[in-house]
XYZ file of C-alpha atoms in Angstrom:
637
model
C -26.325 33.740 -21.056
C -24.795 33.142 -17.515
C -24.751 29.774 -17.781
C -23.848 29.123 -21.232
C -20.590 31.463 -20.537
C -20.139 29.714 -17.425
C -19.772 26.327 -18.859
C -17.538 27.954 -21.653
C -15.125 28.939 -19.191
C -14.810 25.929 -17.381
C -14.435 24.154 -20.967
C -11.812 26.469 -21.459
C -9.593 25.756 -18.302
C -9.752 22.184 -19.001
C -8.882 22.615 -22.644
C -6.271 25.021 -21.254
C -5.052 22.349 -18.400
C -4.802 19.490 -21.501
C -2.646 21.431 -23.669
C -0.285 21.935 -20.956
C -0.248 18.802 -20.231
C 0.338 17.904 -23.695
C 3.197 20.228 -23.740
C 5.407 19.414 -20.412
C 4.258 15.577 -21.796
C 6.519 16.205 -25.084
C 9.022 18.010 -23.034
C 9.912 15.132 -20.648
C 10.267 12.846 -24.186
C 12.065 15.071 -25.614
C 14.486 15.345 -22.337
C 14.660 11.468 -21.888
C 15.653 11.064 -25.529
C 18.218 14.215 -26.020
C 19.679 12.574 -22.470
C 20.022 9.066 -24.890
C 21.780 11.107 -27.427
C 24.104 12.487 -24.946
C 25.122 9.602 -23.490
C 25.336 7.369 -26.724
C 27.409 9.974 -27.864
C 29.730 10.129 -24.828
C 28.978 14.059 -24.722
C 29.570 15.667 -21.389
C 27.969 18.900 -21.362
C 30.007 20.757 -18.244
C 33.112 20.622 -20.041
C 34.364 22.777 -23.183
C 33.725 23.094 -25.826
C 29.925 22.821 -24.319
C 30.787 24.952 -21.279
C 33.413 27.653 -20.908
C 35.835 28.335 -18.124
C 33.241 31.195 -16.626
C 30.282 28.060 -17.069
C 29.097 30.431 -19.610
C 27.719 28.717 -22.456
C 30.013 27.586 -25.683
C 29.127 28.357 -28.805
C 29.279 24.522 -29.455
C 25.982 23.774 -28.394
C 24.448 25.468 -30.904
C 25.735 22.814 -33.754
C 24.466 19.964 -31.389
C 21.242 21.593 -31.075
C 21.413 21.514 -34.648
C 22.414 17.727 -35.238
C 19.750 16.668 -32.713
C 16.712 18.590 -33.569
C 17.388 17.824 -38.047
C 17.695 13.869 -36.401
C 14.236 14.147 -34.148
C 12.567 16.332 -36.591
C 11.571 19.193 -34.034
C 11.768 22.865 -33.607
C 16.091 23.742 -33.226
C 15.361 26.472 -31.094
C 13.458 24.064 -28.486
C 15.793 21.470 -28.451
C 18.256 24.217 -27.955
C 16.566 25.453 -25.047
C 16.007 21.780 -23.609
C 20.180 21.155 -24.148
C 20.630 24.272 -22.310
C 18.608 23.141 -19.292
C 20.808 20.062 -18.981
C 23.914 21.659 -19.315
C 22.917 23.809 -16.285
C 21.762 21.200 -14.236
C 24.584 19.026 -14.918
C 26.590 22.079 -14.041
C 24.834 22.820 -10.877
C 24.959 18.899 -9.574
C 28.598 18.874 -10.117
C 28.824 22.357 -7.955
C 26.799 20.665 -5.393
C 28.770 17.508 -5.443
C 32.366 20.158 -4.467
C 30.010 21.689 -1.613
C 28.663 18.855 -0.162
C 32.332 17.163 0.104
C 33.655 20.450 1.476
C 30.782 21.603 3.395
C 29.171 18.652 4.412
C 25.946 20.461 2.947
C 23.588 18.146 0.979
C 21.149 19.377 -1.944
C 18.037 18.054 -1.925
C 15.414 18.256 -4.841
C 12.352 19.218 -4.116
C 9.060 18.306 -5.954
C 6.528 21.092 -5.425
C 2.741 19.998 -5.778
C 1.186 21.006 -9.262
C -0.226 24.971 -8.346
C 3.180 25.054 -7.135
C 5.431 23.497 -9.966
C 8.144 25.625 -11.782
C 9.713 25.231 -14.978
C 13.226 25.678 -12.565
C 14.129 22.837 -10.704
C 13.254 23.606 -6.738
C 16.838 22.803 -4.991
C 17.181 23.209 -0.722
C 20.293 22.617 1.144
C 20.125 21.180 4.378
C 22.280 19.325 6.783
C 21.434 15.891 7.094
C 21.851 15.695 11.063
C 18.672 17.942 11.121
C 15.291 16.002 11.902
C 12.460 15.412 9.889
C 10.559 17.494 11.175
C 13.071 20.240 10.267
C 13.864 19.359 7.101
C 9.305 19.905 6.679
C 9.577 23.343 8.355
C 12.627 24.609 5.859
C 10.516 23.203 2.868
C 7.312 24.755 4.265
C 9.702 28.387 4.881
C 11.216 28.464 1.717
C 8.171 27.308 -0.707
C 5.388 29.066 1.093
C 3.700 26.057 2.831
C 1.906 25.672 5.608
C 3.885 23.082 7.903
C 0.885 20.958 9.441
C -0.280 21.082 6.100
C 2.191 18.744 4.415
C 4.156 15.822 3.989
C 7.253 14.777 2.741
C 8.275 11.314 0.537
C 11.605 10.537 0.467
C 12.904 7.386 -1.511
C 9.325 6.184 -1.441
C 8.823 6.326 2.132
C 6.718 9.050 4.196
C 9.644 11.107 6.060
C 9.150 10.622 9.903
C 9.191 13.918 11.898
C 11.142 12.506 14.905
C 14.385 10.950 13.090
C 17.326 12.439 11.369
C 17.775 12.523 7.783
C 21.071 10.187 8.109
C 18.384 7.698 9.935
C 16.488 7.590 7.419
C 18.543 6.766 4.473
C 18.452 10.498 3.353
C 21.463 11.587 1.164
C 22.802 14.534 -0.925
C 20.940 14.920 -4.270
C 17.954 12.617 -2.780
C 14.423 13.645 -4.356
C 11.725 14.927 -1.750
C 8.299 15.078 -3.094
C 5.650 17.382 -0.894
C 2.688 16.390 -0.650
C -0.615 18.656 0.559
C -3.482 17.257 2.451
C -5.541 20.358 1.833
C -7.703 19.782 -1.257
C -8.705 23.673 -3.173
C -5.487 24.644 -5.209
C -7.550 28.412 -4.607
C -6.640 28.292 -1.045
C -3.919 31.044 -1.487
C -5.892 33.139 -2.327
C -8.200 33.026 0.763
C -8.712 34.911 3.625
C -7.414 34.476 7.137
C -10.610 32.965 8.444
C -10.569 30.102 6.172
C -7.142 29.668 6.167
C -7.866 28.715 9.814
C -10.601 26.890 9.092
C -8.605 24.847 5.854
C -5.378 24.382 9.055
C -8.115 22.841 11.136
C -9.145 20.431 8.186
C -5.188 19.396 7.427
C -5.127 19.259 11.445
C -8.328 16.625 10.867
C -7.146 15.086 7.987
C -3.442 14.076 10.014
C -5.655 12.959 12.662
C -7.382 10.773 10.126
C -4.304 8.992 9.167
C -3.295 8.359 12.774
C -6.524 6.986 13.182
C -6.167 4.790 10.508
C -3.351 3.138 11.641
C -4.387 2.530 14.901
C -7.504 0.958 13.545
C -6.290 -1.529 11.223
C -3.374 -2.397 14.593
C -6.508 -3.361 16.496
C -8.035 -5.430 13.816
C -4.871 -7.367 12.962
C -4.488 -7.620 16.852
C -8.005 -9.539 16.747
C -6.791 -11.733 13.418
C -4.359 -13.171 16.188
C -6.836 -13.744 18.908
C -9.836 -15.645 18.914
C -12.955 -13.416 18.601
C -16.660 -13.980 18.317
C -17.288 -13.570 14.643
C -21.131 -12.604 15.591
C -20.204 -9.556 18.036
C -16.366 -8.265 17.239
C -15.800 -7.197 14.119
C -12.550 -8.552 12.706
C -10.360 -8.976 9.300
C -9.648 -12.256 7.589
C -7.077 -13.075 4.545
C -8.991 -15.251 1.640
C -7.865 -16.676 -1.035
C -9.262 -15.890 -4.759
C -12.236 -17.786 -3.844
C -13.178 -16.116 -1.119
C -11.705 -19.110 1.455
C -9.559 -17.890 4.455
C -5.887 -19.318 4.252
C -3.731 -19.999 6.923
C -0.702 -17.680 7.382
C 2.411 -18.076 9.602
C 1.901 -16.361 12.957
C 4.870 -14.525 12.460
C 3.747 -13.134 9.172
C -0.033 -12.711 9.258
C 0.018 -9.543 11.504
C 2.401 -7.478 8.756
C 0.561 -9.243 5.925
C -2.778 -8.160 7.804
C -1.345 -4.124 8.235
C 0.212 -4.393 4.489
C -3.296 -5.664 3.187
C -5.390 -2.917 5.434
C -3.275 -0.031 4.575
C -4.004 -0.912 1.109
C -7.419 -0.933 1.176
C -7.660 2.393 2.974
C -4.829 4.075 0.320
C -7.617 2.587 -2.625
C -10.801 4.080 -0.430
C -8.565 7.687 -0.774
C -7.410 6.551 -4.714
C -11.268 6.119 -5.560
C -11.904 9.716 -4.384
C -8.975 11.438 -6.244
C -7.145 11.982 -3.263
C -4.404 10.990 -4.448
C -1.901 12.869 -1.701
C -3.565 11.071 1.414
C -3.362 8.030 -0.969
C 0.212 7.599 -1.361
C 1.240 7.563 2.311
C -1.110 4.726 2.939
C 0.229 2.891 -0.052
C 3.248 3.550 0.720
C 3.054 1.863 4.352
C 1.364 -1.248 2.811
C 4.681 -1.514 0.972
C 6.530 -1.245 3.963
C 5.276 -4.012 5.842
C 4.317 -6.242 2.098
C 8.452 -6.151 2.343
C 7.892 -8.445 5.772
C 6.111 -10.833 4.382
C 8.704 -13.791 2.215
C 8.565 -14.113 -1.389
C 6.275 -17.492 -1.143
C 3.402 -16.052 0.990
C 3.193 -13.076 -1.834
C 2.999 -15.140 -4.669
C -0.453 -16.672 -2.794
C -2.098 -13.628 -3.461
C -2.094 -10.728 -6.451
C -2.481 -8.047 -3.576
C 1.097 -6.968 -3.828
C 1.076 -6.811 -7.351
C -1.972 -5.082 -7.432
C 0.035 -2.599 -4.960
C 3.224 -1.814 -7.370
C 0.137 -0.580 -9.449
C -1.915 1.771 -7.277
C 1.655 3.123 -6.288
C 3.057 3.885 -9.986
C -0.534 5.243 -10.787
C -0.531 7.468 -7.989
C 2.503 9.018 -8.390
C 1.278 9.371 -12.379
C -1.576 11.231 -11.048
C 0.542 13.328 -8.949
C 2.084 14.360 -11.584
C 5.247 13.268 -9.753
C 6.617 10.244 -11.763
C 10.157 12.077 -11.580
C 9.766 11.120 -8.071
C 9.152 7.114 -8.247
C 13.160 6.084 -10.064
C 12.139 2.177 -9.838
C 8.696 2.523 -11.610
C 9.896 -0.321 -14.195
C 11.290 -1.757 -11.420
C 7.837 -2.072 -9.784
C 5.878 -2.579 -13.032
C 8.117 -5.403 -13.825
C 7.702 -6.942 -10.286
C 3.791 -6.217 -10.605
C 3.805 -8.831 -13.632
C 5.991 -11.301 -12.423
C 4.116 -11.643 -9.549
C 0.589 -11.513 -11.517
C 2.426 -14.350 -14.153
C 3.734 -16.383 -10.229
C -0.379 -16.016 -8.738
C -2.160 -16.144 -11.955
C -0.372 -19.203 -13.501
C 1.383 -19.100 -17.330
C -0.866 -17.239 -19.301
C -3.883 -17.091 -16.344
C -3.849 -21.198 -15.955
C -4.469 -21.657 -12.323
C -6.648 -18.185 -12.344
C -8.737 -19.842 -14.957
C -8.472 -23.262 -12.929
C -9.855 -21.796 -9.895
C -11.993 -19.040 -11.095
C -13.713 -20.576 -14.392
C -12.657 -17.250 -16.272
C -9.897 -14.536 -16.569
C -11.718 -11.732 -17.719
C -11.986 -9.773 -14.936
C -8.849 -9.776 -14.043
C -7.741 -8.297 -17.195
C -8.694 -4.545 -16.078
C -5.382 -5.162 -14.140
C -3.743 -5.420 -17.124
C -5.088 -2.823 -19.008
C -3.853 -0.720 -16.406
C -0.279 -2.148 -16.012
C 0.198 -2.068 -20.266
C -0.880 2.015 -19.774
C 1.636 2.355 -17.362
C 4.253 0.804 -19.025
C 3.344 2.869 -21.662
C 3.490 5.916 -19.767
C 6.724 5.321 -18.351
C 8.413 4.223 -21.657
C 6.913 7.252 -23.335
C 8.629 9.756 -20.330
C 11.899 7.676 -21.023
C 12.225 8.401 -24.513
C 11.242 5.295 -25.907
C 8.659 5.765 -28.272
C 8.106 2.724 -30.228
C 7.988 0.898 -26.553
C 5.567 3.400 -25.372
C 3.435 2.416 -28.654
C 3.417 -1.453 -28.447
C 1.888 -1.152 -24.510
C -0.061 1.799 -25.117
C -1.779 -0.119 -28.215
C -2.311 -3.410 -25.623
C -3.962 -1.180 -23.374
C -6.170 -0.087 -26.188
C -6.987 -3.805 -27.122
C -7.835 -4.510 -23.831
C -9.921 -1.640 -22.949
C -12.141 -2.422 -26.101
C -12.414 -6.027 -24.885
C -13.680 -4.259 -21.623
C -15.633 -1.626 -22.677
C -19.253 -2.809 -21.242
C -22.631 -1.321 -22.551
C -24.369 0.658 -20.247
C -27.627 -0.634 -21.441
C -26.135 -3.526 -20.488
C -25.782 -2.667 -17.130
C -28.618 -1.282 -16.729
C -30.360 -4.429 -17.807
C -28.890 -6.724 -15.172
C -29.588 -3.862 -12.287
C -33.152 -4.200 -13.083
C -32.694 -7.550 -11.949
C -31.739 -6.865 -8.883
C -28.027 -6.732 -8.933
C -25.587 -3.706 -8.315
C -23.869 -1.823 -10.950
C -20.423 -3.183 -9.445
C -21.518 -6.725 -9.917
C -23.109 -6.191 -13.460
C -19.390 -4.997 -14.754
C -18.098 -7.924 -13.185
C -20.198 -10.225 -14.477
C -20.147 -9.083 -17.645
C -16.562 -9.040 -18.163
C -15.932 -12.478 -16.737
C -18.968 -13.524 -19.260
C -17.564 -11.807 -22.481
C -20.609 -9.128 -22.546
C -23.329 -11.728 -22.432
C -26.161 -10.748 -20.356
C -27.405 -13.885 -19.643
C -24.724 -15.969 -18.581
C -23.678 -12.845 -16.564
C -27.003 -12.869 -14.692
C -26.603 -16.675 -14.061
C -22.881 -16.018 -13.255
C -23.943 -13.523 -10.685
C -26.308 -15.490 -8.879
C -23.975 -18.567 -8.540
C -20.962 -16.378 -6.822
C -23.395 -14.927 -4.478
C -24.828 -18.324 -3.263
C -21.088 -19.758 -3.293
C -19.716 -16.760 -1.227
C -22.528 -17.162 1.045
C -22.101 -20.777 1.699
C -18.156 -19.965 2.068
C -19.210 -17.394 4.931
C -21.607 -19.451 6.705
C -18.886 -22.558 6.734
C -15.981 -19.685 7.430
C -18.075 -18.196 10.649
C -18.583 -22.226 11.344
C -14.754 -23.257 11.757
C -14.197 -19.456 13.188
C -17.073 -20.728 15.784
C -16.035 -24.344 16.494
C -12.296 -23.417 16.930
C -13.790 -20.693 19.444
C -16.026 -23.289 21.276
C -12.222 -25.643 20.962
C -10.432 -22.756 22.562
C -12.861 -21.903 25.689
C -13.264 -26.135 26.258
C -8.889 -25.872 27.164
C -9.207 -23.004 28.814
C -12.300 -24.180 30.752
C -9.534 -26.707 31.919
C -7.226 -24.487 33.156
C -5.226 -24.045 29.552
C -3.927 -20.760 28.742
C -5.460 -19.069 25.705
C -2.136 -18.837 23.946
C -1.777 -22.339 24.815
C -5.090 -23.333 23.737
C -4.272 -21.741 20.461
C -0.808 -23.220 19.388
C -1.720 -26.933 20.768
C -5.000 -26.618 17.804
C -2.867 -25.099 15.480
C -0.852 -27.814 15.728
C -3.674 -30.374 15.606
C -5.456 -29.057 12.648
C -8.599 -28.038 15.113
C -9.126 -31.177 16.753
C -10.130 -30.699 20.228
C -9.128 -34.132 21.666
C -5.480 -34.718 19.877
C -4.688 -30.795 21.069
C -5.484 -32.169 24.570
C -2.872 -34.536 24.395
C -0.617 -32.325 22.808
C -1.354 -29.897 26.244
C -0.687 -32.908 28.488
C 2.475 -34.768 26.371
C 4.191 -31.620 26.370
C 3.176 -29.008 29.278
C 6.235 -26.967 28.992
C 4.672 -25.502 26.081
C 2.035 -24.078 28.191
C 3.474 -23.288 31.383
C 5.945 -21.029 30.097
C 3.195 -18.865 28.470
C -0.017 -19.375 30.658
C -0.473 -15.343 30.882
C -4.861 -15.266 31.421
C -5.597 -13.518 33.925
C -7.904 -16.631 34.820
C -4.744 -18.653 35.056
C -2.668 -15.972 37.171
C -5.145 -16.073 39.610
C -4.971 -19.202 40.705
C -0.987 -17.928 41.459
C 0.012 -18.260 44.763
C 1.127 -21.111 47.518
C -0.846 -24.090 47.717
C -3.339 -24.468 49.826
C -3.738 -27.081 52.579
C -6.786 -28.447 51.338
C -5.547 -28.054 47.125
C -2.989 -30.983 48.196
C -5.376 -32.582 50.269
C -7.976 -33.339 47.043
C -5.156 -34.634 45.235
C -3.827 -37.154 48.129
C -7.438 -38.050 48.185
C -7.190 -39.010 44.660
C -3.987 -41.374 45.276
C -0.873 -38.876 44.675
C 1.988 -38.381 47.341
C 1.523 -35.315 49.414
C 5.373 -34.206 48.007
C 4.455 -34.385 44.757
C 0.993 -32.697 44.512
C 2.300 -30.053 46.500
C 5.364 -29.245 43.964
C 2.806 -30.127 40.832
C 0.476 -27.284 42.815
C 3.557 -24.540 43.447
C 4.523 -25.974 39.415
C 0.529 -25.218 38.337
C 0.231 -21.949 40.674
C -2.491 -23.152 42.989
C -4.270 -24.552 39.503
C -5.663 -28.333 40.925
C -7.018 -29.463 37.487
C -3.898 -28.847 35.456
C -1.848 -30.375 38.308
C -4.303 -33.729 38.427
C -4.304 -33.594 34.789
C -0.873 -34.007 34.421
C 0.032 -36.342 37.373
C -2.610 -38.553 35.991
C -0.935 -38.394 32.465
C 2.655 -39.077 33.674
C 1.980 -41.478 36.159
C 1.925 -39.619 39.060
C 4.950 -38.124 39.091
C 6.343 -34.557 37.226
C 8.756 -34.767 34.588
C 12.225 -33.711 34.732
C 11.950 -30.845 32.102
C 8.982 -29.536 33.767
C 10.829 -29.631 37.355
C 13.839 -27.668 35.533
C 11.039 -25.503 34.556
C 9.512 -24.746 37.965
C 12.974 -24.239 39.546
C 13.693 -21.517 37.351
C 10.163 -19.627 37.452
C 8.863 -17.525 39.818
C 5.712 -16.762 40.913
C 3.508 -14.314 39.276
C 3.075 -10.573 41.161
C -0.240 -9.576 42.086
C -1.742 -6.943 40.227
C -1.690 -3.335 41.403
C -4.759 -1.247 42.544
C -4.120 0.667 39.532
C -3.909 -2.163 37.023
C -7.052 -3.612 38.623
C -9.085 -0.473 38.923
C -11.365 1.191 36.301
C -11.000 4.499 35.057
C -12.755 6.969 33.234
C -9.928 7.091 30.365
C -10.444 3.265 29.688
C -13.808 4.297 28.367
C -13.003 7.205 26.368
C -10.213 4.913 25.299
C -12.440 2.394 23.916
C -14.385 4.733 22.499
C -11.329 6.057 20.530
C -10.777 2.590 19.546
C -14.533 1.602 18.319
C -14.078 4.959 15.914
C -10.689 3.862 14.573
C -12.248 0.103 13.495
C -14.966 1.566 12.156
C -13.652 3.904 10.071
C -11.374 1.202 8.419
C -14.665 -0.609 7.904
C -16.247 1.906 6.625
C -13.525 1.124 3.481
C -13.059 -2.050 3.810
C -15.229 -2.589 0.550
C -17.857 -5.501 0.536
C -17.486 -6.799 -2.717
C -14.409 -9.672 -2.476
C -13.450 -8.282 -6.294
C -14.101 -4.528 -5.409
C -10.050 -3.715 -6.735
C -10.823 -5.331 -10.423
C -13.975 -2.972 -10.484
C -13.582 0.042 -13.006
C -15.357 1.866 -14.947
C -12.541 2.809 -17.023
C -13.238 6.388 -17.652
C -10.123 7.828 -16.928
C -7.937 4.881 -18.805
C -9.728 6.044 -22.028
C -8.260 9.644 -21.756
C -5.180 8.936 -20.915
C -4.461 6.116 -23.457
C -6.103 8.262 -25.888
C -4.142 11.005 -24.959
C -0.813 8.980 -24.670
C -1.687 7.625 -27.863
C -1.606 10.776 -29.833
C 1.511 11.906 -28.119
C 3.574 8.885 -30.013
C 1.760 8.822 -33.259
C 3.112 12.712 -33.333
C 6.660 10.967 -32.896
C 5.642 8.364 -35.398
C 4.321 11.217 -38.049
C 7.779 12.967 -37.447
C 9.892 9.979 -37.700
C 7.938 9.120 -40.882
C 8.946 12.511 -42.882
C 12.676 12.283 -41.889
């Protein structure tokens, strides 16, 4: 009996939870298409005969209420109500707009999270000379938050603490959306003792985040250096077969962070949480907006990205929040249409199929959907909502299915990938399955091949004195060939000298020795001009021989110019040399951060066009009903 009423409780509060969902889902319709009929209709509801002189309510209202609830079929008395609610908000906007010009006091809307939300609109006026961090106390005062426990996105960027409002772009009637990192929605209720406990987990959880970014900095620090591919762990950018590509220096590092913070905002997205999700995203945006136009269209990441951000926010329950979604659905497909070729061409040309990739559109028709629905426009809202459909039953895979292929050997993930990309057939999913893993593996043994030779390349021009930068930019520019990168280094050793930073190289820094010149009058230079080539090389004999040899034995004038102008190198302090305890616990702090990035840096090259699709179903069944109700209306007027 205890269980049984158990389970129909819980059945209950999720039955409960859906139909008010259903209901503040027809609301926002109804609001985005009464606003239509407003403006179509040129009808400004602050003025008479809408509003009187005392903002009181005319008695005109009533007779729209009337014309626009006989033209959408609904309840008068609700569409009444709804009228009402934008009257008094356009009333209350225009008295903020008189304040903030006199006062210099802006209004900011606030977006509570969902145990918080109010049928009234949450409004807090603030200065905008006030910090951050301010602005998140106030919020935390006046809503009954606890301040370590949230965060704040304005204009879809995290708020920083240590910057004014003005700073950061914030301006009167901007929308601020809070965000909790705690997880229970019952934790008002609790005692003090796990309060504390819950303020020590939001205390982890911010600690988390910091974490994360300084992981993902390290590992697109090693992307730019040359590490051992056997013993450092490191991140790579691939193409959609799985190759590496080669980005601009200048780019790579922010393409590197935008792709990282990604993949740590989907690790949070895959466990529901959405409000540690969204900052992550968020960031990835930020530094995706580094990167030029030509570099994104390489890759579907950023598209991909416009996604996980609109869907977060929809899971939020915050789309109010996000003003450009069909801004950023619209970019999502254009980029998709620039990467995957007119209707999935070059994805077809370079992957053999498409149909994996079309879980990505499933989710960006629902969307669309979604947003067109929340906008008013219902017969939009029906034409993407009835793609999505199409394409989920495309996608739908049998479990038995599944299950099959798994008792072959291979993971669940990979039998819904194969499948898909094989149109359901078991077989030629199997066989499918097996061929990518071979290819990838022969794509990582030749990747860790090149990583190693260029490594080998790198150590051979430093062996010779070469700085590592140097080393680096003279094989970039010869495509990885050892011996034309050597006479890069010794055509042009400007490029080197300037940056030779190695600590192997600054220690040869000093004044020449007596017997450095001697070995290179012994090979046949002039005294003079080995010892300048030795103050040019600091000390370094091989680079100076190396060059003398090269140019005749003399310097060139540009690297003379060069030497005048430089000066020599200071020696390193007792503190800079000496070890300390911190560097340990330092790198200790370090090896936690990469690894927890690792830890979600998923295996699987196709991990983000994984789904089971579980929650699309719902929600485009759901949205689905929702506009055939409009439909059904529509039908009987």
């Amino acid at each position: 009996m205890k269980t049984n009423g158990g389970h129909c409780i819980r059945a209950l509060g999720r039955s409960q939870r859906a139909l008010l969902w259903r209901r503040m889902a027809q609301k926002k319709y109804l609001q985005a298409k009464l606003t239509q009929f407003l403006r179509e209709d040129r009808i400004q509801l602050w003025k008479p005969p809408y509003t009187e002189e005392n903002k009181e309510v005319g008695l005109a209202l009533k007779d729209l209420a009337k014309k626009y609830s006989d033209k959408l079929e609904c309840c008068e008395s609700e569409v009444e109500k709804i009228i009402e609610e934008i009257r008094c908000k356009a009333i209350e906007r225009g008295s903020g707009n008189e304040n903030y010009k006199t006062t210099g006091i802006a209004t900011i809307e606030v977006f509570l999270p969902a145990r918080l939300r109010r049928d009234k609109k949450s409004l807090l006026e603030t200065r905008l000379h006030v910090t951050g961090r301010d602005l998140r106390a106030k919020i935390a005062e006046v809503f009954g938050l606890q301040e370590n426990y949230i965060k704040i996105v304005i204009n879809k960027k995290q708020l920083q603490l240590g910057k004014s409002l003005e700073e950061q772009g914030v301006s009167h009637n901007v929308k601020a959306m809070v965000l909790e990192l705690k997880q229970s929605e019952e934790d008002v209720r609790k005692n003090s003792q796990v309060e504390e406990e819950e303020q020590n987990e939001a205390e982890l959880k911010e600690k988390q985040i910091q974490r994360t970014k300084r992981g993902l900095e390290i590992l697109a620090e090693r992307a730019e250096m040359v590490v051992d591919p056997e013993t450092t762990p490191y991140l790579d950018i691939a193409n959609q077969t799985g190759r590496s590509i080669r980005i601009p220096p200048s780019e790579r590092k922010a393409l590197m962070l935008a792709m990282g913070y990604h993949e740590k905002g989907r690790a949070f997205l895959k466990r529901k949480e959405y409000g540690i999700a969204l900052p992550c995203l968020l960031d990835a945006d930020k530094y995706f907006c580094e990167c030029c136009t030509e570099l994104l269209d390489m890759v579907d990441n950023y598209a991909v990205l416009q996604l996980d951000i609109v869907w977060c926010y929809f899971r939020l329950e915050q789309l109010e929040c996000l003003d450009d979604a069909e801004k950023k659905l619209n970019l999502a497909q254009k980029c998709f249409k620039n990467c995957y070729g007119e209707n999935h061409q070059r994805l077809v040309h370079i992957k053999g199929n498409c149909g994996k990739e079309k879980v990505l559109f499933l989710r960006l028709y629902l969307l669309q959907g979604i947003r067109n629905y929340h906008s008013g426009n219902g017969e939009e809202a029906r034409e993407y909502l009835s793609k999505a459909r199409q394409l989920f039953k495309e996608l739908c895979i049998d479990p038995a299915k599944v299950h099959n292929l798994m008792q072959l050997g291979f993971t669940a993930q990979e039998a819904r990938l194969g499948l898909r990309a094989c149109d359901g057939n078991v077989d030629h999913a199997a066989t499918h399955i097996s061929n990518r893993r071979e290819e990838l593996a022969q794509i990582r043994r030749e990747e860790k091949e090149k990583k190693r030779r260029r490594l080998e390349s790198i150590n051979s021009l430093r062996g010779m004195g070469y700085s590592m930068h140097a080393a680096k930019q003279a094989l970039q520019q010869a495509s990885g060939n050892l011996d034309e990168a050597l006479k890069i280094l010794l055509s042009n050793p400007h490029m080197w000298w300037l940056q030779g930073s190695d600590p192997e190289t600054n220690s040869h820094q000093g004044s020449p020795f007596q017997e450095s010149i001697a070995q290179l009058v012994y090979m046949g230079f002039d005294a003079a001009v080995a010892e300048a080539a030795l103050r040019m090389f600091g000390g370094n004999v091989q680079l100076a021989a190396q060059t003398l040899v090269h140019h005749g034995g003399s310097l060139p004038p540009d690297l003379q110019l060069s030497g005048d102008s430089s000066s020599s190198t200071p020696s390193p302090s007792p503190s800079d040399s000496a070890g300390t305890s911190s560097a340990s616990t330092d790198e200790d702090m370090e090896t936690e951060a990469v690894n927890e990035i690792l830890e979600d840096i998923p295996e699987h090259e196709e991990d983000y066009l994984d789904s089971t699709l579980e929650d699309e179903e719902i929600i485009i069944a759901e949205y689905l009903s929702y506009v055939e109700n409009i439909k059904s209306a529509a039908d009987k007027n």
